[in-house]
Short mmCIF file of C-alpha atoms in Angstrom, two decimals:
data_model
loop_
_atom_site.label_atom_id
_atom_site.label_comp_id
_atom_site.label_asym_id
_atom_site.label_seq_id
_atom_site.Cartn_x
_atom_site.Cartn_y
_atom_site.Cartn_z
CA MET A 1 -34.57 234.72 -41.51
CA VAL A 2 -35.05 231.27 -39.14
CA ARG A 3 -31.06 230.59 -38.37
CA LEU A 4 -30.61 226.81 -37.52
CA TYR A 5 -27.36 225.24 -36.19
CA ASN A 6 -25.08 223.34 -34.72
CA GLU A 7 -21.41 222.94 -32.94
CA ALA A 8 -20.59 221.21 -36.81
CA SER A 9 -22.29 223.49 -39.18
CA LEU A 10 -24.46 226.63 -39.68
CA THR A 11 -27.24 226.60 -42.27
CA PHE A 12 -29.43 229.59 -43.23
CA HIS A 13 -32.37 229.15 -44.84
CA THR A 14 -34.37 231.74 -46.49
CA SER A 15 -37.31 233.13 -48.78
CA SER A 16 -34.59 232.92 -51.84
CA PHE A 17 -30.83 230.39 -50.82
CA ARG A 18 -30.43 228.16 -48.45
CA VAL A 19 -26.09 227.97 -47.77
CA THR A 20 -23.89 225.62 -45.51
CA LEU A 21 -21.22 227.28 -44.25
CA LEU A 22 -18.89 224.06 -42.20
CA LEU A 23 -17.35 225.85 -38.90
CA LEU A 24 -14.53 224.14 -36.60
CA PRO A 25 -15.40 223.96 -32.69
CA ALA A 26 -14.16 226.95 -32.02
CA LEU A 27 -14.59 228.91 -34.97
CA ALA A 28 -18.58 228.07 -33.87
CA ALA A 29 -17.75 228.69 -29.67
CA VAL A 30 -15.98 232.57 -30.84
CA LEU A 31 -19.09 233.28 -33.47
CA PHE A 32 -21.64 232.93 -30.94
CA ALA A 33 -20.46 233.30 -27.98
CA THR A 34 -21.70 236.35 -26.14
CA ALA A 35 -19.65 239.35 -25.89
CA VAL A 36 -18.17 240.81 -22.55
CA PRO A 37 -19.57 243.82 -21.74
CA ARG A 38 -17.67 246.82 -23.12
CA ALA A 39 -16.27 250.00 -21.63
CA SER A 40 -19.30 251.95 -22.55
CA ASP A 41 -21.66 249.68 -20.85
CA GLU A 42 -23.33 249.70 -17.13
CA VAL A 43 -21.61 247.40 -15.14
CA ARG A 44 -24.45 245.08 -13.39
CA GLY A 45 -22.16 243.52 -11.27
CA MET A 46 -21.93 241.53 -7.51
CA TRP A 47 -20.41 240.83 -5.61
CA VAL A 48 -19.75 236.89 -4.73
CA LEU A 49 -17.93 235.65 -1.27
CA ARG A 50 -15.17 232.64 -1.02
CA THR A 51 -17.82 230.42 0.27
CA THR A 52 -19.17 229.57 -3.27
CA LEU A 53 -15.83 229.24 -5.04
CA ALA A 54 -15.58 226.23 -3.18
CA SER A 55 -16.78 223.57 -5.76
CA PRO A 56 -17.15 223.78 -8.99
CA ALA A 57 -20.78 222.73 -9.03
CA SER A 58 -21.40 225.94 -7.00
CA ILE A 59 -19.21 228.25 -9.65
CA ASP A 60 -21.26 226.37 -12.33
CA GLN A 61 -24.67 227.38 -10.14
CA LEU A 62 -23.00 230.99 -9.73
CA VAL A 63 -22.43 231.17 -13.06
CA SER A 64 -26.00 230.51 -14.34
CA SER A 65 -27.58 232.62 -11.72
CA ALA A 66 -25.73 235.74 -12.96
CA SER A 67 -26.18 235.38 -16.82
CA GLU A 68 -30.49 234.23 -16.52
CA ALA A 69 -30.44 237.74 -14.23
CA GLY A 70 -28.38 239.80 -17.03
CA ILE A 71 -25.01 240.19 -14.17
CA ASN A 72 -22.35 241.00 -16.77
CA ALA A 73 -19.30 241.01 -14.13
CA LEU A 74 -18.53 238.64 -11.03
CA PHE A 75 -16.35 240.68 -8.44
CA VAL A 76 -14.94 236.75 -7.03
CA GLN A 77 -13.35 236.63 -3.86
CA VAL A 78 -9.98 235.12 -4.63
CA ARG A 79 -8.02 236.23 -1.05
CA GLY A 80 -9.91 236.23 1.48
CA ARG A 81 -7.56 235.82 4.76
CA GLY A 82 -3.97 235.59 3.17
CA ASP A 83 -4.86 233.05 1.51
CA ALA A 84 -5.96 232.30 -1.81
CA TYR A 85 -8.57 230.80 -4.33
CA TYR A 86 -6.39 230.34 -7.00
CA ALA A 87 -3.50 228.29 -8.38
CA SER A 88 -0.39 230.66 -5.45
CA THR A 89 3.01 230.14 -4.75
CA LEU A 90 2.99 233.01 -2.65
CA GLU A 91 0.22 232.00 -0.34
CA PRO A 92 -1.29 228.95 1.31
CA ARG A 93 -4.32 227.90 -0.54
CA ALA A 94 -7.38 228.56 1.10
CA PRO A 95 -8.43 225.65 4.25
CA LEU A 96 -11.56 225.62 2.18
CA LEU A 97 -10.40 223.97 -1.59
CA ALA A 98 -9.44 220.63 1.12
CA LYS A 99 -11.71 218.36 -0.12
CA GLN A 100 -11.08 219.58 -3.84
CA PRO A 101 -8.58 218.27 -6.28
CA ALA A 102 -5.42 219.76 -6.54
CA SER A 103 -6.13 220.21 -10.01
CA PHE A 104 -9.19 222.48 -8.92
CA ASP A 105 -9.22 225.56 -9.74
CA PRO A 106 -11.85 227.81 -8.63
CA LEU A 107 -10.43 231.65 -10.75
CA ALA A 108 -9.83 229.58 -13.54
CA SER A 109 -13.25 227.63 -13.41
CA VAL A 110 -15.30 231.41 -12.91
CA ILE A 111 -13.23 233.24 -15.82
CA ARG A 112 -13.69 229.13 -18.41
CA ALA A 113 -17.62 229.79 -17.38
CA ALA A 114 -18.45 233.67 -17.55
CA ARG A 115 -16.79 233.57 -20.77
CA GLY A 116 -19.36 231.54 -22.71
CA ARG A 117 -21.62 234.24 -21.46
CA GLY A 118 -19.84 237.73 -22.28
CA ILE A 119 -19.89 238.09 -18.62
CA ALA A 120 -16.34 239.93 -17.14
CA VAL A 121 -14.63 238.45 -14.42
CA HIS A 122 -13.43 240.55 -11.47
CA ALA A 123 -10.36 239.28 -9.19
CA TRP A 124 -11.41 240.55 -5.67
CA VAL A 125 -8.47 241.13 -3.29
CA ASN A 126 -8.69 241.46 0.46
CA VAL A 127 -5.33 243.41 0.99
CA GLY A 128 -4.92 244.55 4.77
CA LEU A 129 -7.38 242.01 6.39
CA VAL A 130 -5.67 238.94 5.73
CA SER A 131 -7.13 236.50 9.15
CA ASP A 132 -10.21 236.59 11.45
CA ALA A 133 -9.20 236.72 15.68
CA THR A 134 -10.83 232.83 15.37
CA GLY A 135 -8.98 229.95 14.37
CA LEU A 136 -5.51 232.05 13.60
CA PRO A 137 -4.07 230.43 10.39
CA THR A 138 -1.95 227.10 10.80
CA ALA A 139 -0.55 226.76 7.29
CA PRO A 140 3.09 227.68 7.45
CA SER A 141 3.45 229.85 5.16
CA HIS A 142 0.72 231.95 6.09
CA LEU A 143 1.90 235.59 6.44
CA ILE A 144 1.16 235.97 10.19
CA ARG A 145 3.81 232.82 10.11
CA ARG A 146 5.91 234.02 8.08
CA HIS A 147 5.92 238.16 8.53
CA PRO A 148 4.01 238.89 12.08
CA GLU A 149 5.88 241.66 11.88
CA TRP A 150 4.23 242.74 8.96
CA LEU A 151 1.11 243.03 11.36
CA MET A 152 -1.14 245.94 12.07
CA VAL A 153 -0.98 246.82 16.19
CA PRO A 154 -4.09 249.41 18.33
CA ARG A 155 -2.87 252.56 20.26
CA GLU A 156 -3.78 250.25 23.78
CA LEU A 157 -1.10 247.70 21.91
CA SER A 158 1.70 250.13 21.44
CA ALA A 159 4.04 249.69 25.24
CA TYR A 160 3.77 245.72 24.64
CA ALA A 161 4.75 245.82 20.83
CA ALA A 162 7.55 248.01 21.56
CA ARG A 163 8.77 245.24 24.02
CA THR A 164 8.30 242.59 22.43
CA ARG A 165 9.72 240.42 19.63
CA PRO A 166 6.90 239.73 17.08
CA ARG A 167 8.49 236.02 16.33
CA GLY A 168 8.24 235.69 20.41
CA ALA A 169 5.84 233.05 21.55
CA GLY A 170 3.00 235.03 22.37
CA TYR A 171 3.29 238.14 19.89
CA VAL A 172 0.03 236.72 17.78
CA ALA A 173 -2.03 235.67 20.16
CA ALA A 174 -1.64 238.88 22.04
CA LEU A 175 -2.50 240.88 19.34
CA ALA A 176 -5.74 238.32 18.27
CA GLN A 177 -7.01 238.07 22.30
CA TRP A 178 -7.14 241.81 22.73
CA THR A 179 -8.97 242.25 18.40
CA ARG A 180 -11.98 238.94 19.88
CA ALA A 181 -12.21 242.14 22.09
CA ASN A 182 -12.63 244.34 20.12
CA ILE A 183 -14.48 242.72 17.36
CA ALA A 184 -17.38 245.74 16.71
CA ALA A 185 -14.45 247.99 16.09
CA VAL A 186 -11.94 245.54 14.35
CA GLU A 187 -12.83 242.66 12.16
CA GLY A 188 -9.55 240.68 12.17
CA LEU A 189 -5.95 241.24 12.41
CA TYR A 190 -4.57 243.34 9.39
CA VAL A 191 -1.27 243.13 7.20
CA SER A 192 0.14 247.31 7.61
CA PRO A 193 1.32 249.09 4.63
CA VAL A 194 3.81 250.78 6.27
CA PRO A 195 6.64 248.10 5.44
CA ARG A 196 8.09 248.32 2.21
CA ASP A 197 8.80 244.09 1.93
CA ALA A 198 4.79 244.36 3.40
CA ARG A 199 3.77 246.80 -0.15
CA VAL A 200 6.49 244.55 -2.61
CA HIS A 201 4.16 240.90 -1.42
CA ALA A 202 0.79 242.56 -2.33
CA MET A 203 2.36 244.07 -5.81
CA ALA A 204 3.89 240.41 -5.82
CA LEU A 205 0.21 239.10 -5.61
CA ALA A 206 -1.51 242.39 -7.06
CA ARG A 207 1.17 241.06 -10.35
CA ASP A 208 1.20 237.35 -10.06
CA LEU A 209 -2.97 237.85 -10.78
CA ALA A 210 -2.54 240.15 -13.72
CA ARG A 211 -0.33 237.79 -15.74
CA ARG A 212 -2.02 234.34 -14.96
CA TYR A 213 -5.33 234.78 -15.90
CA GLU A 214 -7.20 236.63 -18.14
CA LEU A 215 -8.95 238.77 -15.81
CA ASP A 216 -11.02 241.40 -16.65
CA GLY A 217 -10.06 243.67 -13.51
CA LEU A 218 -8.70 243.24 -10.21
CA HIS A 219 -10.72 244.65 -6.30
CA LEU A 220 -8.80 245.91 -4.35
CA ASP A 221 -11.12 246.09 -0.80
CA TYR A 222 -9.99 246.97 2.50
CA VAL A 223 -7.50 248.53 1.44
CA ARG A 224 -7.18 250.58 4.50
CA TYR A 225 -6.33 250.53 9.10
CA PRO A 226 -9.29 249.35 10.51
CA ASN A 227 -9.65 252.74 11.86
CA ASP A 228 -7.57 255.58 13.53
CA ALA A 229 -5.99 253.84 16.45
CA PHE A 230 -3.78 251.49 13.96
CA ASP A 231 -1.36 251.23 13.14
CA TYR A 232 1.06 251.44 16.10
CA SER A 233 3.01 248.93 15.51
CA GLY A 234 7.29 249.48 16.47
CA ALA A 235 7.88 249.06 12.37
CA ALA A 236 5.49 251.44 11.83
CA LEU A 237 6.84 254.19 14.52
CA ALA A 238 10.51 253.38 13.72
CA GLU A 239 9.67 254.29 10.14
CA PHE A 240 8.00 257.58 10.83
CA ARG A 241 10.20 258.80 13.10
CA ALA A 242 13.11 258.89 10.41
CA ASP A 243 11.37 260.62 8.14
CA VAL A 244 10.61 262.95 10.45
CA ALA A 245 13.95 262.62 12.26
CA ARG A 246 15.12 264.43 8.54
CA ASP A 247 13.13 267.67 10.18
CA LEU A 248 15.25 268.15 13.24
CA ASP A 249 18.53 269.16 14.80
CA ALA A 250 20.86 266.65 16.47
CA ALA A 251 20.00 268.05 20.16
CA GLU A 252 16.05 267.68 19.35
CA LEU A 253 16.23 264.15 17.75
CA ALA A 254 18.21 262.98 20.45
CA SER A 255 15.61 264.56 23.23
CA LEU A 256 12.85 262.95 22.37
CA ASP A 257 14.39 260.11 21.46
CA ALA A 258 15.58 259.79 24.91
CA ARG A 259 11.78 260.05 25.80
CA ALA A 260 10.46 257.64 23.12
CA LYS A 261 11.76 254.73 25.13
CA THR A 262 9.45 254.86 28.24
CA ALA A 263 6.82 256.84 25.35
CA PRO A 264 6.66 254.87 22.55
CA THR A 265 4.46 256.34 20.56
CA LEU A 266 5.82 260.02 21.51
CA PHE A 267 6.87 260.77 17.57
CA ALA A 268 3.34 260.37 16.74
CA ASP A 269 1.73 262.68 19.38
CA ARG A 270 3.78 264.98 18.48
CA TYR A 271 2.66 265.28 15.35
CA PRO A 272 -0.47 264.41 15.35
CA GLN A 273 -1.19 265.93 11.65
CA ARG A 274 1.98 264.52 9.88
CA TRP A 275 1.33 261.00 11.33
CA ASP A 276 -2.20 260.89 9.52
CA ALA A 277 -0.75 262.41 6.32
CA PHE A 278 2.35 259.63 6.07
CA ARG A 279 -0.03 257.17 7.21
CA ARG A 280 -2.49 257.80 4.51
CA ALA A 281 0.11 258.09 2.00
CA ARG A 282 1.28 254.27 1.74
CA VAL A 283 -1.97 253.68 2.73
CA THR A 284 -1.92 255.18 -1.68
CA ALA A 285 1.33 254.08 -2.47
CA LEU A 286 -0.45 250.56 -1.76
CA VAL A 287 -2.99 251.28 -3.75
CA ALA A 288 -0.09 252.87 -6.72
CA GLY A 289 2.03 250.06 -6.39
CA MET A 290 -0.54 246.89 -6.33
CA ALA A 291 -2.16 248.96 -9.36
CA ASP A 292 1.54 249.87 -11.46
CA ALA A 293 1.63 245.82 -11.31
CA ALA A 294 -1.54 244.55 -11.86
CA ARG A 295 -1.37 247.25 -15.32
CA GLN A 296 2.38 246.09 -16.60
CA ALA A 297 1.39 242.17 -16.58
CA ARG A 298 -1.92 243.01 -18.47
CA PRO A 299 -2.76 246.37 -19.91
CA GLY A 300 -6.06 247.41 -20.08
CA ILE A 301 -6.75 245.70 -16.77
CA ALA A 302 -9.43 247.93 -15.15
CA ILE A 303 -8.59 248.69 -10.91
CA SER A 304 -11.23 249.36 -8.88
CA ALA A 305 -11.84 249.67 -4.77
CA ALA A 306 -14.51 249.38 -2.70
CA VAL A 307 -14.06 252.11 -0.52
CA LEU A 308 -16.55 254.11 2.15
CA PRO A 309 -19.36 256.55 0.82
CA ASP A 310 -18.41 258.97 3.21
CA PRO A 311 -14.98 260.69 1.49
CA ALA A 312 -14.47 262.79 4.33
CA ALA A 313 -14.44 259.70 6.93
CA ALA A 314 -12.19 257.44 4.86
CA VAL A 315 -9.40 259.68 4.86
CA ARG A 316 -10.22 261.13 8.78
CA LEU A 317 -11.07 257.79 10.33
CA LYS A 318 -9.60 254.17 7.59
CA LEU A 319 -6.98 257.11 5.60
CA GLN A 320 -8.12 256.01 3.17
CA ASP A 321 -7.76 258.98 1.04
CA TRP A 322 -9.83 257.79 -2.06
CA PRO A 323 -10.75 260.68 -3.85
CA ASP A 324 -6.51 261.50 -4.10
CA TRP A 325 -6.14 258.29 -6.09
CA ALA A 326 -9.19 259.69 -8.60
CA GLU A 327 -7.25 262.33 -8.71
CA ARG A 328 -3.60 260.79 -9.40
CA GLY A 329 -5.64 258.21 -12.02
CA LEU A 330 -4.48 255.34 -9.55
CA VAL A 331 -7.97 253.64 -10.03
CA ASP A 332 -10.07 253.35 -13.16
CA ALA A 333 -13.34 252.74 -10.89
CA LEU A 334 -14.60 253.58 -7.41
CA CYS A 335 -16.72 251.80 -5.40
CA PRO A 336 -18.60 252.81 -2.63
CA MET A 337 -20.20 250.86 -0.27
CA ALA A 338 -23.38 252.86 0.24
CA TYR A 339 -25.03 250.29 2.13
CA ALA A 340 -27.68 252.40 4.19
CA GLU A 341 -30.80 251.07 4.69
CA ASP A 342 -32.79 254.21 4.00
CA ARG A 343 -33.19 255.52 0.52
CA PRO A 344 -32.60 258.75 1.66
CA ALA A 345 -29.10 258.20 3.74
CA PHE A 346 -28.33 256.27 0.70
CA SER A 347 -28.70 259.00 -2.44
CA ALA A 348 -26.60 261.59 0.38
CA GLN A 349 -24.00 258.16 0.00
CA VAL A 350 -23.67 258.13 -3.69
CA ASP A 351 -23.98 261.70 -4.31
CA ALA A 352 -21.55 262.32 -1.84
CA VAL A 353 -19.19 259.80 -3.95
CA HIS A 354 -19.77 261.27 -6.73
CA GLY A 355 -18.81 264.78 -6.10
CA ALA A 356 -15.24 263.84 -4.63
CA ALA A 357 -14.80 261.08 -7.42
CA GLY A 358 -14.06 263.31 -10.00
CA ALA A 359 -14.01 262.00 -13.69
CA VAL A 360 -13.45 258.44 -12.06
CA PRO A 361 -16.45 256.35 -12.68
CA VAL A 362 -18.41 255.14 -9.69
CA TRP A 363 -19.62 252.21 -9.68
CA THR A 364 -22.24 252.22 -6.87
CA GLY A 365 -22.70 249.38 -4.00
CA ILE A 366 -25.15 248.03 -3.19
CA GLY A 367 -25.96 246.61 0.52
CA ALA A 368 -28.73 243.87 -1.35
CA TYR A 369 -28.00 241.09 1.82
CA ARG A 370 -30.29 243.57 3.78
CA LEU A 371 -33.08 245.04 1.01
CA THR A 372 -35.65 243.80 -0.53
CA ALA A 373 -35.63 242.80 -4.12
CA ALA A 374 -38.11 245.97 -4.70
CA GLU A 375 -35.72 248.71 -2.66
CA THR A 376 -32.45 246.87 -4.60
CA ALA A 377 -33.72 248.02 -7.20
CA SER A 378 -34.80 251.16 -6.19
CA ARG A 379 -31.34 252.01 -5.11
CA ILE A 380 -30.46 250.82 -8.43
CA HIS A 381 -32.12 253.17 -10.53
CA GLU A 382 -31.04 255.66 -7.62
CA ALA A 383 -27.66 255.43 -8.40
CA ARG A 384 -28.45 255.95 -12.07
CA ARG A 385 -29.98 259.95 -11.46
CA ALA A 386 -26.89 260.33 -9.62
CA GLY A 387 -24.64 259.40 -12.52
CA SER A 388 -23.32 255.83 -11.85
CA ALA A 389 -22.13 254.29 -13.93
CA GLY A 390 -22.34 251.05 -13.00
CA VAL A 391 -23.71 249.17 -10.03
CA LEU A 392 -22.47 245.88 -7.98
CA LEU A 393 -24.59 244.16 -5.49
CA PHE A 394 -23.57 242.90 -2.19
CA SER A 395 -23.54 239.75 -2.53
CA TYR A 396 -24.19 236.82 -4.40
CA ASP A 397 -24.18 234.76 -1.73
CA SER A 398 -27.19 236.64 0.48
CA VAL A 399 -29.68 237.70 -1.59
CA SER A 400 -29.21 233.81 -3.48
CA SER A 401 -29.97 232.20 -0.55
CA GLY A 402 -31.88 235.06 1.36
CA ARG A 403 -34.88 236.47 1.09
CA GLY A 404 -36.52 236.10 -2.01
CA GLY A 405 -34.33 233.35 -2.54
CA SER A 406 -33.86 232.19 -6.09
CA ARG A 407 -36.47 234.64 -7.22
CA TYR A 408 -34.46 237.71 -6.11
CA LEU A 409 -32.41 238.52 -8.81
CA THR A 410 -35.34 237.78 -11.34
CA ASP A 411 -36.83 240.14 -10.46
CA VAL A 412 -34.48 242.86 -9.44
CA ALA A 413 -33.20 242.28 -13.28
CA ARG A 414 -37.13 242.39 -14.09
CA ALA A 415 -37.73 245.98 -12.45
CA ALA A 416 -33.91 247.01 -12.92
CA PHE A 417 -31.91 246.13 -16.37
CA ALA A 418 -34.98 245.40 -18.86
CA GLY A 419 -33.63 247.37 -22.04
CA ARG A 420 -30.78 247.92 -20.58
CA PRO A 421 -27.38 247.54 -22.76
#
């Protein structure tokens, strides 16, 4: 049967009959739009950095390239550094959008373009990382300006933080200066998961995104500590002290309090295992709160999280207890950042994740930015062998402008996606 149609009518021609149906444009769009992937389909996704969301033209190119390559899910970075690439009343509009009209909504534009091509859209949110250490945000409404007391503090600055008011002159600058000196280990300034109000703010962000946009998913990234030398802020240490105090008699508590006046990390040092458990629990509470807020606002939304592929290292070094998140059903999918260049190391990473993920689906993250198209395709096949329910390429921005250029995604699709649902 040959089908010929236009926006206003649909005519079927066969050897035995001819039928013409008049259609409203909206109905025609519904009939011919490709369906958004079903839950049972393999996720073939890409992380998309916020720079690609800076103009309508780059968004159109993104969706077109993804569609041609057989990509069925886009994870778009709508919160990069405590700013918004969507219409937000909770955080400032991203500086990269300054040249665009106020009516330009990057997230809405992606959703609108992707829907017509059957591509799911997940809002990628950097939860903890809220500022680079250079070029600090200047917007008065930015979190580091409104709530510097929520920022994480490294152990090395614990004494400074104990004697300095967070809202005083120089506090944020001191944290930024230390971070610049340790940039190899810490990407920037982080907001702490310990203060209750900080978690409430993150929950409000999740709720707002899920309520106002027809999202298929909410993707949580940097939902962890930079490393185990954080957070030694006054707020975090005070809350831990209150947690421990419930189990101490008055005399012992008074003795410890007296010593803590000159040794602010005393409680954390005295109870190291409890300190670790306390910090892990606060990250888990943050994930649970954001997931609940999003699900209440949009039932059925998929909650995923970017995690370290080594479960033991994630728990010990980043206080990111994602095996517990999986066991408790806090997330609907885990996205391990399995970026090893060596194939055996990649396989070991993926196997370790599957061993700890339980029944939660794994969408394996692949470091395409450091691989050839053939190597990326090989990693996709390896992820399938391990039982992954999908893959995420990091990132669209790097592969579309790096080695292989515009051919990269086409080559990957031909080698890895041909014939797949």
